[in-house]
Amino acid sequence: MSFGLPPEALGLRGKVRDFVEAELRPLELEAEMNEGRIDPAQRKKHEAWAIANGITLMDVPEEFGGKSLPVLTQAAIVEQFGRVTNALGWCYGEAQAWMFEACTRDQIERYIMPLTRGRRHFCYAITEEHAGSDPSAIETTARNEGNRYLINGEKWHVTSYNLASTVIVQAKLESGAHCLFFCPANAPGLSVVRSPAYAHTYDHHHPILRFDGVAVSETDRIGAEGDGMGFTHSWFRRERLMIAARCCGAMERLIEDVTDFARSRVVSGEVIANYQLIQAMLADSVTDLHAARLVTYEAAAAHDRGDDVKSLHAKCSIAKLFASEAAGRVADRTVQIFGGRGYMRENVAERFYRELRVDRIWEGTSEIQRLIIARSLLKRGLEGTLK
Ligand SMILES: Cc1cc2nc3c(=O)[nH]c(=O)nc-3n(C[C@H](O)[C@H](O)[C@H](O)COP(=O)(O)OP(=O)(O)OC[C@H]3O[C@@H](n4cnc5c(N)ncnc54)[C@H](O)[C@@H]3O)c2cc1C
């Protein structure tokens, strides 16, 4: 389905798909059986490909040498990276358009552009033990001491900290306002409390981090004091949309693989694709994918049309809510059609069955997405929410 994608977008989508199929997919099993790890040289090679092919520049404004691709094209590209398991698709650093509005020229030079060249890797520390769905409840503090801030607190589930050079940390100022800061991952006073195991098998860990009087320069504050929550919302919108896109890629892969299986697996003298109960599961999965892709592409296209930010916020929530729940249903049906094979870790369905679960939790749970959508409906009406 092309959703009116222009030829350039179709070309890029095809190129990324070829890369994902040829370079990433063959490594899934190695990663699954090796705690998510692959040969570091391979990881570097994947990042180099993404850099050479402009993937890290897709959301970067042209004045900084970026490609500033339409958001619809970006969603179609990211969808392809969603086709593989074990986070092998997370092979590049993503500089996002909002960062160029939030950061100073100096920060763009020191942090954001090096991210696009693979010279820096970020992780994001917002969630805390008692502040997940409600980030306004964070207790981590940043005390202003002239030309620097001292950060104290504990952050949970910090994805990719083990591979990161820079932590973007959200903290509360004495005024109660929120702020984001760039902080070196090896800053004195920053330590790992513990690194729990999670359901998926990723090389990207999610440790609990302790900040004990970690000093960050005033020049590493992102935006003005009090801008923190606004930037976090920009980040959420982008992430929710791209989670939806990756879920579409995962559903597509699952449906393709299980259809091949259903066409060849013979039970009681008949290929199972001929059984109508199997056909019903396949049909429901195709319907889930088609609907999820339509809401995702439409939310992306709404960015390109310049819809107002409040309606974009609701549309990104709709896309994430629907696509992540649809992907969960598709993974479940796919395991069922594969039968016992679908419960083996060497099977794509088993891996996605575990991996896709978190898409209903991170960057705002399904319940939080529903609250955002309902709030938009009640404040702006149906027209204002879905225009
Ligand atoms: C693998 C993984 C990686 C993550 N990576 C990061 C990261 O890199 N950086 C980061 O900052 N965070 C990260 N997170 C945190 C993630 O964003 C939070 O887990 C998520 O926002 C939910 O917060 P919580 O876990 O504290 O759940 P809680 O907020 O405690 O919610 C518990 C339950 O209550 C429900 N609930 C909450 N409020 C309401 C309400 N008003 N109405 C109805 N139900 C409600 C929730 O939906 C949920 O079902 C990650 C989480 C995971 C699992």
PDB file of C-alpha atoms in Angstrom, residues 138-260:
ATOM      1  CA  ILE A 138       9.298  13.500  38.843  1.00  0.00           C
ATOM      2  CA  GLU A 139      11.387  14.123  41.951  1.00  0.00           C
ATOM      3  CA  THR A 140      14.841  14.437  40.387  1.00  0.00           C
ATOM      4  CA  THR A 141      16.072  17.958  41.073  1.00  0.00           C
ATOM      5  CA  ALA A 142      18.443  20.351  39.317  1.00  0.00           C
ATOM      6  CA  ARG A 143      19.782  23.037  41.662  1.00  0.00           C
ATOM      7  CA  ASN A 144      21.087  26.161  39.954  1.00  0.00           C
ATOM      8  CA  GLU A 145      24.569  27.050  41.189  1.00  0.00           C
ATOM      9  CA  GLY A 146      25.529  30.020  39.054  1.00  0.00           C
ATOM     10  CA  ASN A 147      26.847  28.673  35.762  1.00  0.00           C
ATOM     11  CA  ARG A 148      26.042  25.036  36.486  1.00  0.00           C
ATOM     12  CA  TYR A 149      23.316  22.775  37.872  1.00  0.00           C
ATOM     13  CA  LEU A 150      23.628  19.923  40.351  1.00  0.00           C
ATOM     14  CA  ILE A 151      21.357  16.986  39.543  1.00  0.00           C
ATOM     15  CA  ASN A 152      20.110  14.573  42.202  1.00  0.00           C
ATOM     16  CA  GLY A 153      17.668  11.714  41.797  1.00  0.00           C
ATOM     17  CA  GLU A 154      17.017   8.279  40.328  1.00  0.00           C
ATOM     18  CA  LYS A 155      15.803   7.374  36.835  1.00  0.00           C
ATOM     19  CA  TRP A 156      14.242   4.093  35.724  1.00  0.00           C
ATOM     20  CA  HIS A 157      14.198   2.084  32.479  1.00  0.00           C
ATOM     21  CA  VAL A 158      16.864   4.236  30.775  1.00  0.00           C
ATOM     22  CA  THR A 159      16.930   2.540  27.369  1.00  0.00           C
ATOM     23  CA  SER A 160      20.318   2.200  25.646  1.00  0.00           C
ATOM     24  CA  TYR A 161      22.319   3.712  28.526  1.00  0.00           C
ATOM     25  CA  ASN A 162      24.882   0.909  28.055  1.00  0.00           C
ATOM     26  CA  LEU A 163      25.511   2.088  24.483  1.00  0.00           C
ATOM     27  CA  ALA A 164      25.133   5.833  25.080  1.00  0.00           C
ATOM     28  CA  SER A 165      27.632   8.651  25.458  1.00  0.00           C
ATOM     29  CA  THR A 166      25.033  11.286  26.407  1.00  0.00           C
ATOM     30  CA  VAL A 167      22.019  11.164  28.697  1.00  0.00           C
ATOM     31  CA  ILE A 168      19.172  13.625  28.161  1.00  0.00           C
ATOM     32  CA  VAL A 169      17.810  13.939  31.663  1.00  0.00           C
ATOM     33  CA  GLN A 170      14.645  15.656  32.858  1.00  0.00           C
ATOM     34  CA  ALA A 171      14.764  17.308  36.283  1.00  0.00           C
ATOM     35  CA  LYS A 172      12.758  19.710  38.392  1.00  0.00           C
ATOM     36  CA  LEU A 173      14.148  23.136  39.268  1.00  0.00           C
ATOM     37  CA  GLU A 174      13.682  24.790  42.660  1.00  0.00           C
ATOM     38  CA  SER A 175      10.839  26.794  41.104  1.00  0.00           C
ATOM     39  CA  GLY A 176       9.082  23.488  40.308  1.00  0.00           C
ATOM     40  CA  ALA A 177       9.529  24.036  36.552  1.00  0.00           C
ATOM     41  CA  HIS A 178      10.941  21.165  34.486  1.00  0.00           C
ATOM     42  CA  CYS A 179      14.124  21.235  32.476  1.00  0.00           C
ATOM     43  CA  LEU A 180      16.056  18.916  30.161  1.00  0.00           C
ATOM     44  CA  PHE A 181      19.855  18.700  30.238  1.00  0.00           C
ATOM     45  CA  PHE A 182      22.587  17.023  28.240  1.00  0.00           C
ATOM     46  CA  CYS A 183      24.710  15.019  30.653  1.00  0.00           C
ATOM     47  CA  PRO A 184      27.768  12.875  29.842  1.00  0.00           C
ATOM     48  CA  ALA A 185      26.963   9.190  30.393  1.00  0.00           C
ATOM     49  CA  ASN A 186      30.173   8.864  32.407  1.00  0.00           C
ATOM     50  CA  ALA A 187      29.731  12.038  34.496  1.00  0.00           C
ATOM     51  CA  PRO A 188      31.114  11.865  38.046  1.00  0.00           C
ATOM     52  CA  GLY A 189      28.239  11.035  40.425  1.00  0.00           C
ATOM     53  CA  LEU A 190      26.240   9.137  37.782  1.00  0.00           C
ATOM     54  CA  SER A 191      26.012   5.407  38.510  1.00  0.00           C
ATOM     55  CA  VAL A 192      24.006   2.310  37.614  1.00  0.00           C
ATOM     56  CA  VAL A 193      21.919   1.105  40.571  1.00  0.00           C
ATOM     57  CA  ARG A 194      21.072  -2.110  38.727  1.00  0.00           C
ATOM     58  CA  SER A 195      20.258  -3.291  35.227  1.00  0.00           C
ATOM     59  CA  PRO A 196      17.149  -5.539  35.367  1.00  0.00           C
ATOM     60  CA  ALA A 197      16.354  -8.164  32.722  1.00  0.00           C
ATOM     61  CA  TYR A 198      13.319  -7.492  30.502  1.00  0.00           C
ATOM     62  CA  ALA A 199      11.057  -9.703  28.369  1.00  0.00           C
ATOM     63  CA  HIS A 200      12.858  -9.026  25.083  1.00  0.00           C
ATOM     64  CA  THR A 201      16.400 -10.031  24.107  1.00  0.00           C
ATOM     65  CA  TYR A 202      18.027  -6.721  23.217  1.00  0.00           C
ATOM     66  CA  ASP A 203      21.572  -5.462  23.403  1.00  0.00           C
ATOM     67  CA  HIS A 204      20.019  -2.185  24.570  1.00  0.00           C
ATOM     68  CA  HIS A 205      19.655  -2.365  28.355  1.00  0.00           C
ATOM     69  CA  HIS A 206      17.283  -0.320  30.526  1.00  0.00           C
ATOM     70  CA  PRO A 207      19.105   0.317  33.804  1.00  0.00           C
ATOM     71  CA  ILE A 208      18.104   2.308  36.859  1.00  0.00           C
ATOM     72  CA  LEU A 209      20.465   5.278  37.144  1.00  0.00           C
ATOM     73  CA  ARG A 210      21.427   7.249  40.222  1.00  0.00           C
ATOM     74  CA  PHE A 211      22.402  10.944  39.929  1.00  0.00           C
ATOM     75  CA  ASP A 212      24.338  12.052  43.024  1.00  0.00           C
ATOM     76  CA  GLY A 213      25.174  15.719  42.707  1.00  0.00           C
ATOM     77  CA  VAL A 214      25.968  15.360  39.003  1.00  0.00           C
ATOM     78  CA  ALA A 215      27.233  18.719  37.728  1.00  0.00           C
ATOM     79  CA  VAL A 216      26.054  19.897  34.305  1.00  0.00           C
ATOM     80  CA  SER A 217      27.010  23.176  32.744  1.00  0.00           C
ATOM     81  CA  GLU A 218      24.411  25.881  32.150  1.00  0.00           C
ATOM     82  CA  THR A 219      25.404  25.616  28.480  1.00  0.00           C
ATOM     83  CA  ASP A 220      24.041  22.026  28.513  1.00  0.00           C
ATOM     84  CA  ARG A 221      20.542  23.073  29.557  1.00  0.00           C
ATOM     85  CA  ILE A 222      18.098  22.460  26.683  1.00  0.00           C
ATOM     86  CA  GLY A 223      16.001  25.584  26.088  1.00  0.00           C
ATOM     87  CA  ALA A 224      15.026  27.985  28.827  1.00  0.00           C
ATOM     88  CA  GLU A 225      14.324  27.001  32.422  1.00  0.00           C
ATOM     89  CA  GLY A 226      10.807  25.562  32.413  1.00  0.00           C
ATOM     90  CA  ASP A 227      10.791  24.433  28.755  1.00  0.00           C
ATOM     91  CA  GLY A 228      11.261  20.775  29.742  1.00  0.00           C
ATOM     92  CA  MET A 229       7.710  19.466  29.516  1.00  0.00           C
ATOM     93  CA  GLY A 230       7.102  21.118  26.133  1.00  0.00           C
ATOM     94  CA  PHE A 231      10.145  19.397  24.621  1.00  0.00           C
ATOM     95  CA  THR A 232       9.151  16.104  26.233  1.00  0.00           C
ATOM     96  CA  HIS A 233       5.784  16.391  24.484  1.00  0.00           C
ATOM     97  CA  SER A 234       7.514  16.991  21.122  1.00  0.00           C
ATOM     98  CA  TRP A 235       9.626  13.912  21.782  1.00  0.00           C
ATOM     99  CA  PHE A 236       6.538  11.866  22.726  1.00  0.00           C
ATOM    100  CA  ARG A 237       4.693  12.859  19.549  1.00  0.00           C
ATOM    101  CA  ARG A 238       7.571  11.777  17.355  1.00  0.00           C
ATOM    102  CA  GLU A 239       8.171   8.550  19.246  1.00  0.00           C
ATOM    103  CA  ARG A 240       4.493   7.579  19.314  1.00  0.00           C
ATOM    104  CA  LEU A 241       4.176   8.047  15.577  1.00  0.00           C
ATOM    105  CA  MET A 242       7.327   6.059  14.872  1.00  0.00           C
ATOM    106  CA  ILE A 243       6.340   3.276  17.289  1.00  0.00           C
ATOM    107  CA  ALA A 244       3.135   2.977  15.256  1.00  0.00           C
ATOM    108  CA  ALA A 245       5.203   2.828  12.040  1.00  0.00           C
ATOM    109  CA  ARG A 246       7.488   0.114  13.444  1.00  0.00           C
ATOM    110  CA  CYS A 247       4.441  -1.875  14.579  1.00  0.00           C
ATOM    111  CA  CYS A 248       3.150  -1.781  10.996  1.00  0.00           C
ATOM    112  CA  GLY A 249       6.476  -3.166   9.757  1.00  0.00           C
ATOM    113  CA  ALA A 250       6.338  -5.939  12.348  1.00  0.00           C
ATOM    114  CA  MET A 251       2.768  -6.864  11.370  1.00  0.00           C
ATOM    115  CA  GLU A 252       3.691  -6.977   7.699  1.00  0.00           C
ATOM    116  CA  ARG A 253       6.607  -9.318   8.367  1.00  0.00           C
ATOM    117  CA  LEU A 254       4.503 -11.568  10.601  1.00  0.00           C
ATOM    118  CA  ILE A 255       1.718 -11.844   8.056  1.00  0.00           C
ATOM    119  CA  GLU A 256       4.129 -12.561   5.187  1.00  0.00           C
ATOM    120  CA  ASP A 257       5.993 -15.266   7.097  1.00  0.00           C
ATOM    121  CA  VAL A 258       2.920 -16.960   8.510  1.00  0.00           C
ATOM    122  CA  THR A 259       1.128 -16.918   5.149  1.00  0.00           C
ATOM    123  CA  ASP A 260       4.087 -18.757   3.615  1.00  0.00           C
TER     124      ASP A 260
END
